[in-house]
């Protein structure tokens, strides 16, 4: 069974600071990888996804993530955060080629950006 | 952009009562999911549904739970004889296809409070 670890539970940054949120997964096979964001009072929205190809994927709002297979990692980055990036960020995986599509989520990282 | 809609946004129910959570997936989507998030914990998969039958369920999804697609638009989660530990945020999701290239789109969630 797959599992996901997000080591940063709560991150506080000032505007214009750079962001990197860690995500590691555990699974013996090939996975699809996702980052979802949940703004206060809103639903989970897909930020970016990796299925195959270039391990550096770009998403919405200037976010990007890099899949490093040897490290089982899919860290989320943004060079310069804004106050509007205040939200909770969830890393998720599903096992490619399996009979099921369930997403396995990490515990989430709550990001607070100070203006 | 089409959205997954969930009703009600907040449901308060006495322990032992039955509750039905409703979801309207995106109209051309074929795969439907329920997840839940207990306060302070990670988002957990409950069940996936395709072609009018359950395709996968977690160990959480016991006989107390059932899902149904009663018509062409709604997808419901029924919890019989609710328990205090059923208090959580319940998210519905849908995807156009399964697996590889099709991310799941989430609704705003229903906050279920069992008294």
PDB file of C-alpha atoms in Angstrom:
ATOM      1  CA  UNK A   1       0.000   0.000   0.000  1.00  0.00           C
ATOM      2  CA  UNK A   2       1.182   3.514  -0.714  1.00  0.00           C
ATOM      3  CA  UNK A   3       1.799   6.181   1.911  1.00  0.00           C
ATOM      4  CA  UNK A   4       2.717   9.869   1.799  1.00  0.00           C
ATOM      5  CA  UNK A   5       4.700  11.949   4.259  1.00  0.00           C
ATOM      6  CA  UNK A   6       4.693  15.711   4.497  1.00  0.00           C
ATOM      7  CA  UNK A   7       7.223  16.748   7.071  1.00  0.00           C
ATOM      8  CA  UNK A   8       6.347  20.431   7.354  1.00  0.00           C
ATOM      9  CA  UNK A   9       3.050  20.736   9.169  1.00  0.00           C
ATOM     10  CA  UNK A  10       3.028  24.477   9.526  1.00  0.00           C
ATOM     11  CA  UNK A  11       5.127  27.003   7.611  1.00  0.00           C
ATOM     12  CA  UNK A  12       5.178  30.763   8.095  1.00  0.00           C
ATOM     13  CA  UNK A  13       6.844  32.962   5.486  1.00  0.00           C
ATOM     14  CA  UNK A  14       7.011  36.620   4.607  1.00  0.00           C
ATOM     15  CA  UNK A  15       5.882  37.788   1.194  1.00  0.00           C
ATOM     16  CA  UNK A  16       8.529  37.352  -1.527  1.00  0.00           C
ATOM     17  CA  UNK A  17      10.242  34.540   0.369  1.00  0.00           C
ATOM     18  CA  UNK A  18      10.883  31.301  -1.457  1.00  0.00           C
ATOM     19  CA  UNK A  19       8.866  28.213  -0.614  1.00  0.00           C
ATOM     20  CA  UNK A  20       9.694  24.545  -0.643  1.00  0.00           C
ATOM     21  CA  UNK A  21       7.320  21.985   0.855  1.00  0.00           C
ATOM     22  CA  UNK A  22       8.551  18.448   1.225  1.00  0.00           C
ATOM     23  CA  UNK A  23       6.666  15.352   0.100  1.00  0.00           C
ATOM     24  CA  UNK A  24       7.929  11.794   0.202  1.00  0.00           C
ATOM     25  CA  UNK A  25       5.992   8.729  -0.770  1.00  0.00           C
ATOM     26  CA  UNK A  26       6.347   5.039  -0.193  1.00  0.00           C
ATOM     27  CA  UNK A  27       5.265   2.560  -2.837  1.00  0.00           C
ATOM     28  CA  UNK A  28       7.006  -0.255  -4.652  1.00  0.00           C
ATOM     29  CA  UNK A  29       5.624   0.527  -8.093  1.00  0.00           C
ATOM     30  CA  UNK A  30       4.987   3.482 -10.364  1.00  0.00           C
ATOM     31  CA  UNK A  31       2.875   6.327  -9.084  1.00  0.00           C
ATOM     32  CA  UNK A  32       1.060   9.417 -10.267  1.00  0.00           C
ATOM     33  CA  UNK A  33       1.808  12.414  -8.051  1.00  0.00           C
ATOM     34  CA  UNK A  34      -0.310  15.436  -7.220  1.00  0.00           C
ATOM     35  CA  UNK A  35      -0.301  18.599  -5.193  1.00  0.00           C
ATOM     36  CA  UNK A  36      -3.673  19.975  -4.132  1.00  0.00           C
ATOM     37  CA  UNK A  37      -4.298  23.303  -2.412  1.00  0.00           C
ATOM     38  CA  UNK A  38      -7.164  24.233  -0.131  1.00  0.00           C
ATOM     39  CA  UNK A  39      -7.695  27.962   0.374  1.00  0.00           C
ATOM     40  CA  UNK A  40      -9.624  28.943   3.503  1.00  0.00           C
ATOM     41  CA  UNK A  41     -13.262  27.966   3.108  1.00  0.00           C
ATOM     42  CA  UNK A  42     -12.779  26.461  -0.332  1.00  0.00           C
ATOM     43  CA  UNK A  43     -12.499  23.028  -1.854  1.00  0.00           C
ATOM     44  CA  UNK A  44      -9.382  21.099  -2.756  1.00  0.00           C
ATOM     45  CA  UNK A  45      -7.993  22.381  -6.038  1.00  0.00           C
ATOM     46  CA  UNK A  46      -5.388  20.703  -8.198  1.00  0.00           C
ATOM     47  CA  UNK A  47      -2.151  22.706  -8.293  1.00  0.00           C
ATOM     48  CA  UNK A  48      -0.138  20.365 -10.478  1.00  0.00           C
ATOM     49  CA  UNK A  49       0.326  16.724 -11.353  1.00  0.00           C
ATOM     50  CA  UNK A  50       3.023  14.388 -12.574  1.00  0.00           C
ATOM     51  CA  UNK A  51       2.223  11.325 -14.643  1.00  0.00           C
ATOM     52  CA  UNK A  52       5.291  10.831 -16.815  1.00  0.00           C
ATOM     53  CA  UNK A  53       7.917  12.685 -18.831  1.00  0.00           C
ATOM     54  CA  UNK A  54       9.776  15.757 -17.594  1.00  0.00           C
ATOM     55  CA  UNK A  55      10.173  15.344 -13.830  1.00  0.00           C
ATOM     56  CA  UNK A  56       9.914  19.103 -13.349  1.00  0.00           C
ATOM     57  CA  UNK A  57       6.266  20.020 -13.638  1.00  0.00           C
ATOM     58  CA  UNK A  58       4.783  23.474 -13.619  1.00  0.00           C
ATOM     59  CA  UNK A  59       1.384  24.202 -12.209  1.00  0.00           C
ATOM     60  CA  UNK A  60      -0.907  27.123 -11.677  1.00  0.00           C
ATOM     61  CA  UNK A  61      -0.016  30.324  -9.836  1.00  0.00           C
ATOM     62  CA  UNK A  62       3.736  29.954 -10.345  1.00  0.00           C
ATOM     63  CA  UNK A  63       4.099  26.676  -8.472  1.00  0.00           C
ATOM     64  CA  UNK A  64       6.320  23.872  -9.649  1.00  0.00           C
ATOM     65  CA  UNK A  65       7.327  20.473  -8.334  1.00  0.00           C
ATOM     66  CA  UNK A  66      10.152  18.113  -9.065  1.00  0.00           C
ATOM     67  CA  UNK A  67       9.818  14.349  -9.046  1.00  0.00           C
ATOM     68  CA  UNK A  68      13.037  12.703  -7.890  1.00  0.00           C
ATOM     69  CA  UNK A  69      12.484   8.999  -8.296  1.00  0.00           C
ATOM     70  CA  UNK A  70      15.625   7.950  -6.417  1.00  0.00           C
ATOM     71  CA  UNK A  71      14.471   9.904  -3.369  1.00  0.00           C
ATOM     72  CA  UNK A  72      10.764   9.048  -3.676  1.00  0.00           C
ATOM     73  CA  UNK A  73      10.144  12.770  -3.427  1.00  0.00           C
ATOM     74  CA  UNK A  74       7.869  15.315  -5.071  1.00  0.00           C
ATOM     75  CA  UNK A  75       8.644  18.636  -3.410  1.00  0.00           C
ATOM     76  CA  UNK A  76       6.597  21.723  -4.163  1.00  0.00           C
ATOM     77  CA  UNK A  77       8.351  25.017  -4.836  1.00  0.00           C
ATOM     78  CA  UNK A  78       7.563  28.632  -5.524  1.00  0.00           C
ATOM     79  CA  UNK A  79      10.305  31.255  -5.898  1.00  0.00           C
ATOM     80  CA  UNK A  80       8.345  34.133  -4.364  1.00  0.00           C
ATOM     81  CA  UNK A  81       5.204  33.640  -2.306  1.00  0.00           C
ATOM     82  CA  UNK A  82       2.339  36.080  -1.990  1.00  0.00           C
ATOM     83  CA  UNK A  83      -0.115  36.673   0.836  1.00  0.00           C
ATOM     84  CA  UNK A  84      -2.775  35.017  -1.348  1.00  0.00           C
ATOM     85  CA  UNK A  85      -0.830  31.738  -1.189  1.00  0.00           C
ATOM     86  CA  UNK A  86      -1.951  31.312   2.411  1.00  0.00           C
ATOM     87  CA  UNK A  87      -3.641  27.908   2.318  1.00  0.00           C
ATOM     88  CA  UNK A  88      -3.213  24.256   3.180  1.00  0.00           C
ATOM     89  CA  UNK A  89      -1.217  22.169   0.707  1.00  0.00           C
ATOM     90  CA  UNK A  90      -1.675  18.443   0.261  1.00  0.00           C
ATOM     91  CA  UNK A  91       0.582  16.021  -1.550  1.00  0.00           C
ATOM     92  CA  UNK A  92      -1.154  12.910  -2.914  1.00  0.00           C
ATOM     93  CA  UNK A  93      -0.316   9.801  -4.895  1.00  0.00           C
ATOM     94  CA  UNK A  94      -2.131   7.034  -6.644  1.00  0.00           C
ATOM     95  CA  UNK A  95      -0.640   3.803  -7.876  1.00  0.00           C
ATOM     96  CA  UNK A  96      -0.402   3.721 -11.655  1.00  0.00           C
ATOM     97  CA  UNK A  97      -1.800   0.698 -13.372  1.00  0.00           C
ATOM     98  CA  UNK A  98      -3.537  -0.625 -10.293  1.00  0.00           C
ATOM     99  CA  UNK A  99      -7.159  -1.632 -10.290  1.00  0.00           C
ATOM    100  CA  UNK A 100      -8.007   1.269  -8.035  1.00  0.00           C
ATOM    101  CA  UNK A 101      -7.737   5.020  -8.373  1.00  0.00           C
ATOM    102  CA  UNK A 102      -7.785   6.052  -4.775  1.00  0.00           C
ATOM    103  CA  UNK A 103      -5.675   9.001  -3.823  1.00  0.00           C
ATOM    104  CA  UNK A 104      -3.515   8.650  -0.761  1.00  0.00           C
ATOM    105  CA  UNK A 105      -2.918  12.012   0.869  1.00  0.00           C
ATOM    106  CA  UNK A 106      -0.272  13.393   3.156  1.00  0.00           C
ATOM    107  CA  UNK A 107      -1.267  15.152   6.360  1.00  0.00           C
ATOM    108  CA  UNK A 108      -1.039  18.554   4.697  1.00  0.00           C
ATOM    109  CA  UNK A 109       1.096  21.633   5.273  1.00  0.00           C
ATOM    110  CA  UNK A 110      -0.536  24.789   6.460  1.00  0.00           C
ATOM    111  CA  UNK A 111       1.193  27.807   4.910  1.00  0.00           C
ATOM    112  CA  UNK A 112       0.749  31.280   6.342  1.00  0.00           C
ATOM    113  CA  UNK A 113       2.248  34.184   4.378  1.00  0.00           C
ATOM    114  CA  UNK A 114       2.744  37.435   6.243  1.00  0.00           C
ATOM    115  CA  UNK A 115       2.105  40.574   4.191  1.00  0.00           C
TER     116      UNK A 115
ATOM    117  CA  UNK B   1     -15.074  25.778 -15.003  1.00  0.00           C
ATOM    118  CA  UNK B   2     -17.536  23.040 -13.998  1.00  0.00           C
ATOM    119  CA  UNK B   3     -17.473  22.080 -10.348  1.00  0.00           C
ATOM    120  CA  UNK B   4     -18.433  19.247  -8.073  1.00  0.00           C
ATOM    121  CA  UNK B   5     -21.182  20.455  -5.743  1.00  0.00           C
ATOM    122  CA  UNK B   6     -22.029  19.020  -2.355  1.00  0.00           C
ATOM    123  CA  UNK B   7     -25.016  19.534  -0.089  1.00  0.00           C
ATOM    124  CA  UNK B   8     -25.490  20.335   2.677  1.00  0.00           C
ATOM    125  CA  UNK B   9     -22.384  22.268   3.624  1.00  0.00           C
ATOM    126  CA  UNK B  10     -22.934  21.410   7.279  1.00  0.00           C
ATOM    127  CA  UNK B  11     -25.028  18.598   8.739  1.00  0.00           C
ATOM    128  CA  UNK B  12     -25.679  18.135  12.441  1.00  0.00           C
ATOM    129  CA  UNK B  13     -27.184  14.792  13.419  1.00  0.00           C
ATOM    130  CA  UNK B  14     -27.926  12.900  16.606  1.00  0.00           C
ATOM    131  CA  UNK B  15     -25.901   9.764  17.198  1.00  0.00           C
ATOM    132  CA  UNK B  16     -27.735   6.703  15.893  1.00  0.00           C
ATOM    133  CA  UNK B  17     -29.545   8.582  13.162  1.00  0.00           C
ATOM    134  CA  UNK B  18     -29.090   8.013   9.452  1.00  0.00           C
ATOM    135  CA  UNK B  19     -27.577  10.728   7.295  1.00  0.00           C
ATOM    136  CA  UNK B  20     -27.354  11.148   3.530  1.00  0.00           C
ATOM    137  CA  UNK B  21     -24.687  13.350   2.010  1.00  0.00           C
ATOM    138  CA  UNK B  22     -25.302  14.474  -1.523  1.00  0.00           C
ATOM    139  CA  UNK B  23     -22.968  15.234  -4.385  1.00  0.00           C
ATOM    140  CA  UNK B  24     -23.437  16.336  -7.968  1.00  0.00           C
ATOM    141  CA  UNK B  25     -20.316  15.338  -9.906  1.00  0.00           C
ATOM    142  CA  UNK B  26     -19.143  17.123 -13.039  1.00  0.00           C
ATOM    143  CA  UNK B  27     -21.553  16.155 -15.780  1.00  0.00           C
ATOM    144  CA  UNK B  28     -19.275  14.240 -18.175  1.00  0.00           C
ATOM    145  CA  UNK B  29     -17.375  12.462 -15.410  1.00  0.00           C
ATOM    146  CA  UNK B  30     -17.747   8.733 -14.981  1.00  0.00           C
ATOM    147  CA  UNK B  31     -15.800   7.947 -11.814  1.00  0.00           C
ATOM    148  CA  UNK B  32     -16.928   9.066  -8.404  1.00  0.00           C
ATOM    149  CA  UNK B  33     -15.274   9.047  -5.008  1.00  0.00           C
ATOM    150  CA  UNK B  34     -15.879   9.811  -1.374  1.00  0.00           C
ATOM    151  CA  UNK B  35     -13.136  10.850   1.027  1.00  0.00           C
ATOM    152  CA  UNK B  36     -13.287  12.050   4.584  1.00  0.00           C
ATOM    153  CA  UNK B  37     -11.079  14.167   6.812  1.00  0.00           C
ATOM    154  CA  UNK B  38     -11.420  13.905  10.566  1.00  0.00           C
ATOM    155  CA  UNK B  39     -10.396  17.164  12.218  1.00  0.00           C
ATOM    156  CA  UNK B  40      -6.619  17.390  12.441  1.00  0.00           C
ATOM    157  CA  UNK B  41      -6.042  14.241  10.417  1.00  0.00           C
ATOM    158  CA  UNK B  42      -5.297  13.480   6.795  1.00  0.00           C
ATOM    159  CA  UNK B  43      -7.801  13.105   3.972  1.00  0.00           C
ATOM    160  CA  UNK B  44      -8.724   9.413   3.742  1.00  0.00           C
ATOM    161  CA  UNK B  45     -10.205   7.473   0.843  1.00  0.00           C
ATOM    162  CA  UNK B  46     -13.565   5.829   1.511  1.00  0.00           C
ATOM    163  CA  UNK B  47     -14.920   4.469  -1.754  1.00  0.00           C
ATOM    164  CA  UNK B  48     -14.807   4.722  -5.531  1.00  0.00           C
ATOM    165  CA  UNK B  49     -17.763   4.076  -7.811  1.00  0.00           C
ATOM    166  CA  UNK B  50     -18.077   3.403 -11.507  1.00  0.00           C
ATOM    167  CA  UNK B  51     -20.766   2.014 -13.756  1.00  0.00           C
ATOM    168  CA  UNK B  52     -23.230   1.822 -10.883  1.00  0.00           C
ATOM    169  CA  UNK B  53     -21.094  -0.284  -8.642  1.00  0.00           C
ATOM    170  CA  UNK B  54     -18.342   0.103  -6.086  1.00  0.00           C
ATOM    171  CA  UNK B  55     -14.926  -0.383  -7.679  1.00  0.00           C
ATOM    172  CA  UNK B  56     -12.857  -0.060  -4.523  1.00  0.00           C
ATOM    173  CA  UNK B  57     -13.471   0.626  -0.847  1.00  0.00           C
ATOM    174  CA  UNK B  58     -11.290   1.144   2.182  1.00  0.00           C
ATOM    175  CA  UNK B  59     -11.501  -0.662   5.501  1.00  0.00           C
ATOM    176  CA  UNK B  60     -13.272   2.414   6.867  1.00  0.00           C
ATOM    177  CA  UNK B  61     -16.177   1.783   4.475  1.00  0.00           C
ATOM    178  CA  UNK B  62     -17.948  -0.901   6.460  1.00  0.00           C
ATOM    179  CA  UNK B  63     -21.579  -2.030   6.433  1.00  0.00           C
ATOM    180  CA  UNK B  64     -22.594   1.247   8.028  1.00  0.00           C
ATOM    181  CA  UNK B  65     -21.841   3.036   4.759  1.00  0.00           C
ATOM    182  CA  UNK B  66     -23.431   2.801   1.346  1.00  0.00           C
ATOM    183  CA  UNK B  67     -23.277   4.766  -1.878  1.00  0.00           C
ATOM    184  CA  UNK B  68     -25.786   5.217  -4.624  1.00  0.00           C
ATOM    185  CA  UNK B  69     -26.275   7.019  -7.887  1.00  0.00           C
ATOM    186  CA  UNK B  70     -30.049   7.314  -7.780  1.00  0.00           C
ATOM    187  CA  UNK B  71     -30.346   9.264 -11.014  1.00  0.00           C
ATOM    188  CA  UNK B  72     -28.138  10.648 -13.745  1.00  0.00           C
ATOM    189  CA  UNK B  73     -26.709  13.475 -11.697  1.00  0.00           C
ATOM    190  CA  UNK B  74     -26.553  12.737  -7.968  1.00  0.00           C
ATOM    191  CA  UNK B  75     -24.097  10.574  -6.069  1.00  0.00           C
ATOM    192  CA  UNK B  76     -24.936   9.961  -2.419  1.00  0.00           C
ATOM    193  CA  UNK B  77     -23.189   8.634   0.649  1.00  0.00           C
ATOM    194  CA  UNK B  78     -25.463   7.159   3.307  1.00  0.00           C
ATOM    195  CA  UNK B  79     -24.300   6.537   6.838  1.00  0.00           C
ATOM    196  CA  UNK B  80     -26.656   4.353   8.860  1.00  0.00           C
ATOM    197  CA  UNK B  81     -26.745   4.625  12.639  1.00  0.00           C
ATOM    198  CA  UNK B  82     -24.129   7.351  12.907  1.00  0.00           C
ATOM    199  CA  UNK B  83     -21.464   7.261  15.605  1.00  0.00           C
ATOM    200  CA  UNK B  84     -19.564  10.080  17.267  1.00  0.00           C
ATOM    201  CA  UNK B  85     -16.424   9.088  15.384  1.00  0.00           C
ATOM    202  CA  UNK B  86     -18.194   9.691  12.053  1.00  0.00           C
ATOM    203  CA  UNK B  87     -17.842  13.416  12.687  1.00  0.00           C
ATOM    204  CA  UNK B  88     -15.613  14.642   9.868  1.00  0.00           C
ATOM    205  CA  UNK B  89     -15.479  16.608   6.660  1.00  0.00           C
ATOM    206  CA  UNK B  90     -16.706  14.450   3.771  1.00  0.00           C
ATOM    207  CA  UNK B  91     -15.448  15.244   0.276  1.00  0.00           C
ATOM    208  CA  UNK B  92     -16.912  14.026  -2.967  1.00  0.00           C
ATOM    209  CA  UNK B  93     -14.722  13.869  -6.062  1.00  0.00           C
ATOM    210  CA  UNK B  94     -15.157  12.896  -9.679  1.00  0.00           C
ATOM    211  CA  UNK B  95     -12.935  12.233 -12.659  1.00  0.00           C
ATOM    212  CA  UNK B  96     -13.602  11.862 -16.354  1.00  0.00           C
ATOM    213  CA  UNK B  97     -11.654   8.668 -16.599  1.00  0.00           C
ATOM    214  CA  UNK B  98      -9.618   6.526 -14.290  1.00  0.00           C
ATOM    215  CA  UNK B  99      -6.004   6.436 -13.438  1.00  0.00           C
ATOM    216  CA  UNK B 100      -3.276   7.803 -15.509  1.00  0.00           C
ATOM    217  CA  UNK B 101      -4.186  11.199 -16.880  1.00  0.00           C
ATOM    218  CA  UNK B 102      -7.336  12.133 -15.137  1.00  0.00           C
ATOM    219  CA  UNK B 103      -7.093  14.090 -11.907  1.00  0.00           C
ATOM    220  CA  UNK B 104      -9.938  14.013  -9.450  1.00  0.00           C
ATOM    221  CA  UNK B 105     -11.949  17.189  -8.944  1.00  0.00           C
ATOM    222  CA  UNK B 106     -13.213  17.812  -5.440  1.00  0.00           C
ATOM    223  CA  UNK B 107     -16.299  19.437  -4.003  1.00  0.00           C
ATOM    224  CA  UNK B 108     -16.337  21.891  -1.094  1.00  0.00           C
ATOM    225  CA  UNK B 109     -17.165  19.157   1.358  1.00  0.00           C
ATOM    226  CA  UNK B 110     -19.902  18.520   3.907  1.00  0.00           C
ATOM    227  CA  UNK B 111     -19.016  19.017   7.532  1.00  0.00           C
ATOM    228  CA  UNK B 112     -20.809  16.274   9.470  1.00  0.00           C
ATOM    229  CA  UNK B 113     -21.188  16.779  13.206  1.00  0.00           C
ATOM    230  CA  UNK B 114     -22.569  13.904  15.276  1.00  0.00           C
ATOM    231  CA  UNK B 115     -23.938  14.856  18.690  1.00  0.00           C
TER     232      UNK B 115
END
